[in-house]
Amino acid sequence: MSKLQFSTWLAFIALAAIFFRLAPGPKCIDDAYITFRYARNLADGYGLVYNRGEAVYGTTSPLWAIVLALAHIVTGVGYIRLAWFLNALFGGVICLFLGIAARRLTGSSLIALASAGLVACSSMGVLASISGMETPLYLAAITAAYYCYLYDRPALAGLASGVAALTRIDGALLPCLLLAGLLSQRAWRGLLGFITMFLLTVLPWVIYAQRFYGTIIPHTAIAKWHVYFLAPGEAFKVIVRYLIGLINPDTNSLQRLLGVAPISNFAGIACLVGLILVGMIELLANKPTAWPILAHPVLIAGGLGLANPLIFFWYLVPIEPITVVCALTGATLLIHGAAYLLVQLHGEKPDVKQGSVVRLAGTVAAAILFIMITARDANSLIRPVNGHLGVAPPGVWLSRERKYRDLARLLDPRLHPNDTLCATEIGMLGYYCPVRILDSVGLVSPQCDRFYPTSHRYLNPASDYAVPPQLIKALRPTFFVSFDTFISNGVLRDRWFLSHYRLIGQIGGGPFGSQYLDVFERADVLARRDDQPLAVSRLEKSTRTMY
């Protein structure tokens, strides 16, 4: 395939990736609104903070917040639509860099295009894009670093890996690997250029974060470490379920990722892992200097599995590109081997001409297989949406976000500038409620750290988190919002809380095995007001109940 043909097909795939990410529209999840509030405060002149006047490094992606703030200042477009549009563009960039890098890595235009095509149609990739999270920017920086490293542009690789490190704290793994790769090659000039560009990219933020926040480590990483109760090996289970999603896109949903997969899926995982290993060995044999790139997804998955944190789906999306390249390489190698074996079974020893024919036949068979896989993934995105044929990945599940949005609208008339709203999930509530937010998990509220780890007796069997009653008693927020699963065995059984807070509303149904999203107000504040419950008439038409 000529360079022009390859470029044309790759451009088409990149445009398809952008289409698949724009067509569903923005479907931002609750976590994305934390970064949106940081960006809004920055654009409004209050600094990169969540609560005005409180310098807490509580965003996992400072660069994404800065990008959104700058884009809003320039265009005036809202943060939700900015995140949706920019993420779609980054999706196209990911496919471009991955296709070019995979061609250099594998030496095959077919595998390169197939890899880019699968990533373009990945339902998890699309879900991460429309969710409003920083994942597409992060993955664009990672694939750009792959490209620069493989094409012997170490200075630009340092710049790209610096962007990855600023986008997510775990992005610091990539520059370490690329640095080790350059050291193993003894490419001293390239090493100097890499280090220089990386430091020029990262050092300004490090200095700013240390002076403004007093730390360069996001407080979110510290808070999540000791808040959640996770069974041993839980992270590995999530990784396995993610691999199931690569085999069967229909399982790429938040609901099904929590369920038990059929035995056939585990057989598929065994085949997938085998193909990945075969492909990785083949790529290492053909291009030994590429070991940092091949090791990157392995270390991400292995590190998360061993650390056993609470894993969200967007943590694993970065392992997909190179995993796909390795799997397709392994499949192509096995198809070629099977073709040679068939020829030899007929008692013939392939000569040079026959070998070319066999390789061509194997490549064509692999191409048909890759096209079928890509078509299947694309088909999983094009499906009925609200009664009409539309584009949406499996797993678009926003009932929780809608409940928080409804609740924010109902609370708005009751809020005063000096109020404090404490919640177990602060994304959408914090974005729509213009008051000080207290995060019971502690992501943006370091004052909550002293209450964790909490006692297991507060934990509901259906949940991995519980709000300690002592936190509410000590910090005394004006409002407290939580799904009942997080408070059923602790806060709701605490005598002090029941005597000092009043239930003013509930929204029926919810995730995590919850029956209600509960809304409490401090009794002394409620007594000074009209003592009215949240208005039923203001609820949008649904099954929600307020009283």
Coordinates of C-alpha atoms in Angstrom, one line a residue:
M1 CA 0.0 0.0 0.0
S2 CA 1.4 3.4 -1.0
K3 CA 1.9 6.2 1.5
L4 CA -0.9 8.2 -0.2
Q5 CA -3.3 5.3 0.0
F6 CA -2.4 4.7 3.6
S7 CA -2.8 8.4 4.5
T8 CA -6.2 8.5 2.7
W9 CA -7.6 5.5 4.6
L10 CA -6.2 6.7 7.9
A11 CA -7.8 10.2 7.4
F12 CA -11.1 8.5 6.7
I13 CA -10.8 6.4 9.9
A14 CA -10.0 9.6 11.9
L15 CA -13.1 11.3 10.5
A16 CA -15.1 8.3 11.4
A17 CA -13.8 8.4 14.9
I18 CA -14.8 12.0 15.2
F19 CA -18.3 11.2 13.9
F20 CA -18.8 8.4 16.3
R21 CA -17.9 10.7 19.2
L22 CA -20.0 13.7 18.1
A23 CA -23.1 11.8 17.0
P24 CA -24.4 10.7 20.5
G25 CA -24.1 14.2 21.8
P26 CA -22.6 15.1 25.2
K27 CA -23.4 12.6 27.9
C28 CA -21.2 13.9 30.7
I29 CA -20.9 11.7 33.9
D30 CA -20.8 13.1 37.4
D31 CA -17.0 13.0 37.8
A32 CA -16.5 15.3 34.8
Y33 CA -18.4 18.1 36.5
I34 CA -15.6 18.3 39.2
T35 CA -13.2 19.4 36.5
F36 CA -15.8 21.7 34.9
R37 CA -16.2 23.6 38.2
Y38 CA -12.4 23.9 38.5
A39 CA -12.3 25.3 34.9
R40 CA -15.2 27.7 35.5
N41 CA -13.6 29.2 38.6
L42 CA -10.3 29.6 36.7
A43 CA -12.0 31.3 33.8
D44 CA -13.9 33.6 36.3
G45 CA -10.7 34.7 37.9
Y46 CA -10.8 32.8 41.1
G47 CA -7.9 30.4 40.3
L48 CA -7.8 26.7 39.8
V49 CA -9.9 25.9 42.8
Y50 CA -13.1 24.0 43.5
N51 CA -14.4 26.1 46.4
R52 CA -13.5 29.8 46.0
G53 CA -10.8 30.7 48.5
E54 CA -9.8 27.1 49.2
A55 CA -6.5 26.0 47.5
V56 CA -7.0 22.3 47.3
Y57 CA -5.5 20.2 44.5
G58 CA -8.6 18.1 44.0
T59 CA -8.7 17.6 40.2
T60 CA -7.1 14.6 38.7
S61 CA -6.5 16.5 35.4
P62 CA -5.2 20.1 35.8
L63 CA -4.3 20.4 32.1
W64 CA -7.9 19.4 31.1
A65 CA -9.3 22.0 33.4
I66 CA -6.9 24.7 32.0
V67 CA -7.7 23.7 28.4
L68 CA -11.5 24.0 29.1
A69 CA -11.1 27.3 30.8
L70 CA -9.0 28.8 28.0
A71 CA -11.4 27.4 25.4
H72 CA -14.3 28.9 27.2
I73 CA -12.6 32.3 27.5
V74 CA -11.9 32.3 23.7
T75 CA -15.2 30.9 22.5
G76 CA -17.7 31.6 25.2
V77 CA -19.1 28.1 24.7
G78 CA -20.3 26.1 27.8
Y79 CA -18.0 23.6 29.4
I80 CA -20.2 20.6 28.6
R81 CA -20.3 21.2 24.9
L82 CA -16.6 22.2 24.9
A83 CA -15.6 18.9 26.5
W84 CA -17.8 17.0 24.0
F85 CA -16.4 18.7 20.9
L86 CA -12.7 18.7 22.0
N87 CA -12.9 15.1 23.0
A88 CA -14.2 14.2 19.6
L89 CA -11.3 16.0 18.0
F90 CA -8.9 14.2 20.3
G91 CA -10.5 10.9 19.2
G92 CA -9.5 11.6 15.6
V93 CA -6.0 12.6 16.7
I94 CA -5.6 9.3 18.6
C95 CA -6.4 7.3 15.5
L96 CA -4.0 9.3 13.4
F97 CA -1.0 8.9 15.7
L98 CA -1.9 5.3 16.5
G99 CA -2.1 4.4 12.8
I100 CA 1.2 6.0 11.9
A101 CA 2.9 4.5 15.0
A102 CA 1.5 1.1 14.4
R103 CA 2.7 1.1 10.8
R104 CA 6.2 1.8 12.1
L105 CA 5.9 -0.8 14.8
T106 CA 4.5 -3.7 12.8
G107 CA 5.7 -2.9 9.3
S108 CA 2.1 -3.6 8.1
S109 CA -0.3 -0.9 6.7
L110 CA -3.1 -3.4 7.1
I111 CA -2.6 -3.9 10.9
A112 CA -2.0 -0.2 11.4
L113 CA -5.3 0.7 9.7
A114 CA -7.2 -2.1 11.4
S115 CA -5.9 -1.0 14.8
A116 CA -6.9 2.6 14.2
G117 CA -10.3 1.4 12.9
L118 CA -11.0 -0.7 16.0
V119 CA -10.0 2.2 18.3
A120 CA -12.2 4.5 16.3
C121 CA -15.2 2.2 16.8
S122 CA -14.4 1.2 20.4
S123 CA -17.5 1.6 22.4
M124 CA -15.5 2.3 25.6
G125 CA -13.5 4.9 23.8
V126 CA -16.6 6.6 22.6
L127 CA -18.1 6.4 26.1
A128 CA -15.0 7.9 27.6
S129 CA -15.2 10.7 25.0
I130 CA -18.8 11.7 25.5
S131 CA -18.5 11.4 29.2
G132 CA -16.6 14.7 29.4
M133 CA -13.6 13.1 31.1
E134 CA -9.9 13.9 30.3
T135 CA -9.3 10.4 28.8
P136 CA -9.2 11.4 25.1
L137 CA -6.7 14.2 25.7
Y138 CA -4.6 11.8 27.8
L139 CA -4.7 9.1 25.2
A140 CA -3.9 11.6 22.4
A141 CA -0.8 12.6 24.3
I142 CA 0.2 8.9 24.9
T143 CA -0.2 7.9 21.2
A144 CA 1.7 11.1 20.2
A145 CA 4.5 10.0 22.5
Y146 CA 4.5 6.5 20.9
Y147 CA 4.7 8.1 17.4
C148 CA 7.6 10.4 18.3
Y149 CA 9.5 7.7 20.1
L150 CA 9.2 5.2 17.2
Y151 CA 10.2 7.9 14.6
D152 CA 13.3 8.9 16.6
R153 CA 12.0 12.3 17.7
P154 CA 12.9 12.2 21.4
A155 CA 12.4 15.9 22.1
L156 CA 8.9 15.8 20.9
A157 CA 8.4 12.5 22.8
G158 CA 9.4 14.4 25.9
L159 CA 6.9 17.1 25.2
A160 CA 4.0 14.6 24.5
S161 CA 4.8 12.5 27.6
G162 CA 4.9 15.7 29.6
V163 CA 1.4 16.5 28.4
A164 CA 0.3 13.0 29.5
A165 CA 1.8 13.5 32.9
L166 CA 0.0 16.8 33.3
T167 CA -3.3 15.3 32.2
R168 CA -3.3 12.5 34.7
I169 CA -0.9 11.7 37.6
D170 CA -0.5 8.1 36.3
G171 CA 0.8 9.6 33.1
A172 CA 4.1 9.9 34.8
L173 CA 4.7 6.2 34.0
L174 CA 5.1 6.8 30.3
P175 CA 8.1 9.3 30.4
C176 CA 9.8 6.9 32.8
L177 CA 9.5 4.1 30.3
L178 CA 10.6 6.2 27.4
L179 CA 13.5 7.5 29.3
A180 CA 14.6 3.9 30.1
G181 CA 14.2 3.0 26.5
L182 CA 16.5 5.9 25.4
L183 CA 19.0 4.9 28.1
S184 CA 19.0 1.3 26.8
Q185 CA 19.8 2.6 23.3
R186 CA 22.5 4.9 24.7
A187 CA 21.0 7.7 22.6
W188 CA 22.6 10.5 24.7
R189 CA 21.7 13.4 22.5
G190 CA 18.1 12.2 22.2
L191 CA 18.1 11.6 25.9
L192 CA 19.1 15.2 26.6
G193 CA 16.4 16.5 24.3
F194 CA 13.8 14.3 25.9
I195 CA 14.6 15.4 29.4
T196 CA 14.8 19.0 28.4
M197 CA 11.4 19.1 26.7
F198 CA 9.8 17.1 29.4
L199 CA 11.0 19.4 32.2
L200 CA 10.1 22.5 30.2
T201 CA 6.6 21.1 29.9
V202 CA 6.1 19.8 33.5
L203 CA 8.3 22.1 35.6
P204 CA 6.1 25.2 35.5
W205 CA 3.1 23.3 36.8
V206 CA 5.2 21.6 39.5
I207 CA 6.4 25.0 40.8
Y208 CA 2.9 26.5 40.6
A209 CA 1.3 23.5 42.4
Q210 CA 3.9 23.4 45.1
R211 CA 3.6 27.1 45.8
F212 CA -0.2 27.4 45.5
Y213 CA -1.4 24.0 46.8
G214 CA 1.6 23.0 48.9
T215 CA 1.8 19.6 47.0
I216 CA 2.3 18.2 43.5
I217 CA 0.2 15.1 44.3
P218 CA -3.6 15.4 43.7
H219 CA -5.5 15.1 46.9
T220 CA -7.9 12.8 45.0
A221 CA -5.2 10.1 44.8
I222 CA -4.7 10.3 48.6
A223 CA -8.4 10.3 49.5
K224 CA -9.4 7.4 47.3
W225 CA -6.6 5.2 48.8
H226 CA -8.2 4.8 52.3
V227 CA -11.9 5.6 51.8
Y228 CA -13.2 2.5 49.8
F229 CA -13.6 -1.0 51.0
L230 CA -12.5 -3.4 48.3
A231 CA -12.2 -7.2 48.4
P232 CA -8.7 -8.5 47.4
G233 CA -8.4 -9.0 43.7
E234 CA -11.4 -6.8 42.9
A235 CA -9.3 -4.6 40.5
F236 CA -8.2 -7.7 38.5
K237 CA -11.9 -8.7 38.1
V238 CA -12.6 -5.3 36.6
I239 CA -9.7 -5.6 34.2
V240 CA -11.0 -9.0 33.1
R241 CA -14.4 -7.5 32.5
Y242 CA -12.8 -4.8 30.5
L243 CA -11.1 -7.4 28.3
I244 CA -14.5 -9.1 27.9
G245 CA -15.7 -5.8 26.5
L246 CA -13.0 -5.9 23.9
I247 CA -14.2 -9.2 22.7
N248 CA -17.9 -8.5 22.9
P249 CA -18.9 -4.8 22.7
D250 CA -22.4 -5.5 24.0
T251 CA -20.8 -6.2 27.4
N252 CA -19.2 -2.7 27.3
S253 CA -21.8 -1.2 29.6
L254 CA -21.5 0.0 33.2
Q255 CA -24.4 -2.3 34.1
R256 CA -23.0 -5.5 32.6
L257 CA -19.4 -4.8 33.7
L258 CA -20.8 -5.3 37.2
G259 CA -22.3 -8.7 36.4
V260 CA -20.9 -12.1 35.8
A261 CA -19.8 -12.9 32.3
P262 CA -20.7 -16.2 30.5
I263 CA -18.0 -18.9 30.3
S264 CA -17.7 -18.3 26.5
N265 CA -16.4 -14.8 27.3
F266 CA -13.7 -16.2 29.5
A267 CA -12.7 -18.6 26.7
G268 CA -12.5 -15.5 24.5
I269 CA -10.3 -13.8 27.0
A270 CA -7.9 -16.7 27.0
C271 CA -7.7 -16.5 23.2
L272 CA -7.3 -12.7 23.3
V273 CA -4.5 -12.9 25.9
G274 CA -2.8 -15.5 23.8
L275 CA -3.0 -13.4 20.7
I276 CA -1.6 -10.4 22.6
L277 CA 1.3 -12.4 23.9
V278 CA 2.1 -13.8 20.5
G279 CA 1.9 -10.4 18.9
M280 CA 4.0 -8.8 21.6
I281 CA 6.8 -11.4 21.3
E282 CA 6.7 -10.9 17.5
L283 CA 7.0 -7.2 17.7
L284 CA 9.8 -7.4 20.3
A285 CA 11.7 -9.7 18.0
N286 CA 11.3 -7.4 15.0
K287 CA 11.8 -4.1 16.9
P288 CA 13.5 -4.6 20.3
T289 CA 13.8 -0.8 20.9
A290 CA 10.0 -0.6 21.1
W291 CA 9.9 -2.5 24.5
P292 CA 8.8 0.7 26.5
I293 CA 5.7 1.1 24.3
L294 CA 4.8 -2.6 24.6
A295 CA 5.4 -2.6 28.3
H296 CA 3.2 0.4 28.9
P297 CA -0.2 -1.2 28.9
V298 CA 1.1 -4.2 30.8
L299 CA 2.4 -2.1 33.6
I300 CA -0.8 0.0 33.7
A301 CA -3.0 -3.1 34.0
G302 CA -0.6 -4.9 36.4
G303 CA -0.1 -1.8 38.6
L304 CA -3.8 -1.3 38.9
G305 CA -4.4 -4.9 39.6
L306 CA -1.7 -5.1 42.4
A307 CA -2.6 -1.8 44.0
N308 CA -6.3 -2.8 44.0
P309 CA -7.9 0.7 43.9
L310 CA -11.5 1.5 42.9
I311 CA -11.2 1.3 39.1
F312 CA -13.5 3.3 36.8
F313 CA -13.7 2.3 33.1
W314 CA -11.7 5.3 31.9
Y315 CA -8.7 4.1 33.9
L316 CA -8.4 1.2 31.4
V317 CA -9.1 2.9 28.1
P318 CA -5.4 3.8 27.7
I319 CA -4.4 0.2 27.5
E320 CA -6.6 -0.4 24.4
P321 CA -4.5 0.9 21.5
I322 CA -1.3 -1.1 22.0
T323 CA -3.3 -4.1 23.2
V324 CA -5.3 -4.0 19.9
V325 CA -2.0 -3.7 17.8
C326 CA -0.5 -6.7 19.6
A327 CA -3.7 -8.8 19.3
L328 CA -4.0 -8.1 15.5
T329 CA -0.3 -8.8 15.0
G330 CA -0.7 -12.1 16.8
A331 CA -3.8 -13.0 14.7
T332 CA -2.0 -12.1 11.5
L333 CA 1.1 -14.2 12.5
L334 CA -1.1 -17.2 13.3
I335 CA -3.1 -16.9 10.0
H336 CA 0.2 -16.8 8.1
G337 CA 1.5 -19.8 10.0
A338 CA -1.7 -21.8 9.3
A339 CA -1.5 -21.0 5.6
Y340 CA 2.1 -22.3 5.5
L341 CA 1.1 -25.4 7.4
L342 CA -1.7 -26.1 4.9
V343 CA 0.8 -25.9 2.0
Q344 CA 3.2 -28.2 3.8
L345 CA 0.4 -30.7 4.6
H346 CA 0.0 -31.2 0.8
G347 CA 3.6 -32.4 0.8
E348 CA 5.0 -29.2 -0.8
K349 CA 7.8 -27.0 0.4
P350 CA 6.9 -23.4 -0.4
D351 CA 9.5 -21.6 -2.6
V352 CA 9.9 -17.9 -2.7
K353 CA 7.0 -17.3 -5.1
Q354 CA 4.7 -19.7 -3.2
G355 CA 5.7 -18.0 0.0
S356 CA 4.6 -14.6 -1.3
V357 CA 1.3 -16.1 -2.4
V358 CA 0.8 -17.7 1.1
R359 CA 1.6 -14.4 2.8
L360 CA -0.8 -12.6 0.5
A361 CA -3.5 -15.2 1.2
G362 CA -2.9 -14.9 5.0
T363 CA -3.0 -11.1 4.9
V364 CA -6.2 -11.2 2.9
A365 CA -7.8 -13.6 5.4
A366 CA -6.6 -11.3 8.3
A367 CA -8.0 -8.3 6.5
I368 CA -11.4 -10.0 6.2
L369 CA -11.3 -10.9 9.9
F370 CA -10.3 -7.3 10.9
I371 CA -13.0 -5.8 8.7
M372 CA -15.6 -8.1 10.3
I373 CA -14.5 -7.1 13.8
T374 CA -14.5 -3.4 13.0
A375 CA -17.9 -3.7 11.4
R376 CA -19.2 -5.5 14.5
D377 CA -17.9 -2.7 16.8
A378 CA -19.3 0.0 14.6
N379 CA -22.7 -1.9 14.5
S380 CA -22.7 -1.9 18.3
L381 CA -22.6 1.9 18.2
I382 CA -25.4 2.3 15.6
R383 CA -28.6 1.2 17.3
P384 CA -32.0 2.5 18.3
V385 CA -31.9 5.5 20.5
N386 CA -35.2 6.9 21.8
G387 CA -37.1 5.0 19.1
H388 CA -34.9 6.2 16.2
L389 CA -31.7 4.8 14.7
G390 CA -28.9 6.7 16.2
V391 CA -25.3 6.5 17.4
A392 CA -24.6 5.7 21.1
P393 CA -22.3 3.2 22.8
P394 CA -23.7 0.6 25.1
G395 CA -23.5 1.7 28.7
V396 CA -24.7 5.3 28.4
W397 CA -26.3 5.3 31.8
L398 CA -27.1 8.8 33.2
S399 CA -30.0 8.2 35.6
R400 CA -27.7 9.1 38.5
E401 CA -26.7 12.4 36.9
R402 CA -30.3 13.3 36.1
K403 CA -31.2 12.8 39.7
Y404 CA -28.5 15.2 40.8
R405 CA -29.4 17.7 38.2
D406 CA -33.1 17.6 39.3
L407 CA -32.0 17.9 42.9
A408 CA -29.8 20.9 42.2
R409 CA -32.7 22.7 40.6
L410 CA -34.9 22.0 43.6
L411 CA -32.3 23.1 46.1
D412 CA -31.4 26.3 44.3
P413 CA -34.1 28.5 45.9
R414 CA -33.2 27.3 49.4
L415 CA -29.5 27.9 49.1
H416 CA -27.7 30.9 50.7
P417 CA -24.2 32.1 50.0
N418 CA -22.9 31.0 53.4
D419 CA -24.4 27.5 53.2
T420 CA -22.3 24.3 53.0
L421 CA -23.6 21.4 51.0
C422 CA -22.0 18.0 51.9
A423 CA -22.5 15.2 49.4
T424 CA -21.1 11.7 48.7
E425 CA -20.8 12.6 45.0
I426 CA -20.0 16.2 44.3
G427 CA -19.8 16.5 40.5
M428 CA -23.1 17.7 39.2
L429 CA -24.3 19.0 42.5
G430 CA -21.2 21.1 42.9
Y431 CA -21.5 22.4 39.3
Y432 CA -25.1 23.6 39.6
C433 CA -25.2 24.6 43.3
P434 CA -23.4 28.0 43.8
V435 CA -22.3 27.3 47.4
R436 CA -19.4 25.8 49.3
I437 CA -19.2 22.1 48.7
L438 CA -18.0 19.6 51.3
D439 CA -17.0 16.2 49.7
S440 CA -17.6 13.4 52.2
V441 CA -15.1 11.2 50.3
G442 CA -12.5 14.0 50.7
L443 CA -11.6 14.5 47.0
V444 CA -11.6 18.3 47.4
S445 CA -12.0 18.4 51.2
P446 CA -8.9 17.5 53.1
Q447 CA -10.7 18.1 56.4
C448 CA -12.5 14.8 55.9
D449 CA -9.3 12.7 55.8
R450 CA -9.2 12.3 59.6
F451 CA -12.4 10.3 59.6
Y452 CA -11.0 7.5 57.3
P453 CA -10.6 4.6 57.3
T454 CA -13.9 4.2 58.9
S455 CA -15.4 1.2 60.7
H456 CA -16.7 -1.8 58.7
R457 CA -19.9 -1.8 60.7
Y458 CA -21.1 1.3 58.8
L459 CA -20.7 -0.5 55.5
N460 CA -23.8 -1.7 53.5
P461 CA -23.1 -5.1 51.9
A462 CA -24.2 -3.6 48.5
S463 CA -21.6 -0.8 48.7
D464 CA -17.9 -0.3 49.0
Y465 CA -18.2 3.0 50.8
A466 CA -19.9 4.4 53.9
V467 CA -20.1 7.9 55.4
P468 CA -18.8 7.9 59.0
P469 CA -21.4 9.7 61.2
Q470 CA -18.6 11.5 63.1
L471 CA -17.8 13.4 59.9
I472 CA -21.3 15.0 59.8
K473 CA -21.2 15.7 63.5
A474 CA -17.8 17.4 63.4
L475 CA -18.3 19.5 60.2
R476 CA -22.0 20.2 60.5
P477 CA -22.9 21.1 56.9
T478 CA -26.1 23.0 56.1
F479 CA -27.3 20.3 53.7
F480 CA -26.3 16.6 53.4
V481 CA -27.1 14.6 50.2
S482 CA -26.4 10.9 49.8
F483 CA -27.8 7.7 48.4
D484 CA -29.2 5.6 51.2
T485 CA -26.8 2.8 50.6
F486 CA -23.9 4.9 51.8
I487 CA -25.6 5.9 55.1
S488 CA -28.0 3.1 55.9
N489 CA -25.8 1.3 58.5
G490 CA -24.1 4.4 59.9
V491 CA -25.5 7.9 59.6
L492 CA -29.2 6.9 59.6
R493 CA -28.7 4.9 62.8
D494 CA -26.8 7.7 64.6
R495 CA -28.9 9.4 67.3
W496 CA -27.1 12.7 67.1
F497 CA -27.6 13.0 63.4
L498 CA -31.3 12.1 63.6
S499 CA -31.8 14.8 66.2
H500 CA -29.9 17.5 64.4
Y501 CA -30.9 16.9 60.8
R502 CA -34.3 16.6 59.1
L503 CA -35.1 14.7 55.9
I504 CA -36.6 17.3 53.5
G505 CA -36.8 15.2 50.3
Q506 CA -36.1 12.0 48.5
I507 CA -35.6 11.0 44.9
G508 CA -36.7 7.5 44.2
G509 CA -34.4 4.8 42.8
G510 CA -30.7 4.9 42.2
P511 CA -27.4 3.1 41.6
F512 CA -25.3 1.1 44.1
G513 CA -28.4 -0.8 45.3
S514 CA -30.0 2.3 46.6
Q515 CA -33.7 3.0 47.0
Y516 CA -33.5 6.7 47.5
L517 CA -31.3 9.7 47.1
D518 CA -31.8 11.4 50.5
V519 CA -31.7 15.1 51.2
F520 CA -31.2 16.4 54.7
E521 CA -31.1 19.9 56.1
R522 CA -29.7 21.0 59.5
A523 CA -32.6 21.3 61.9
D524 CA -31.6 24.7 63.4
V525 CA -31.4 26.2 59.8
L526 CA -34.7 24.6 58.8
A527 CA -36.4 26.1 61.8
R528 CA -35.4 29.6 60.7
R529 CA -37.0 29.1 57.3
D530 CA -40.5 28.3 56.2
D531 CA -40.1 24.7 57.1
Q532 CA -41.4 23.6 53.7
P533 CA -40.3 20.3 52.0
L534 CA -38.9 20.4 48.5
A535 CA -41.6 21.2 46.0
V536 CA -43.1 18.2 44.2
S537 CA -44.4 20.3 41.4
R538 CA -40.9 21.3 40.3
L539 CA -39.8 17.7 39.6
E540 CA -39.5 16.7 36.0
K541 CA -41.9 13.9 34.9
S542 CA -40.5 10.6 36.1
T543 CA -40.9 8.0 38.8
R544 CA -39.1 10.2 41.3
T545 CA -40.9 10.9 44.6
M546 CA -40.5 14.0 46.8
Y547 CA -42.1 14.6 50.2

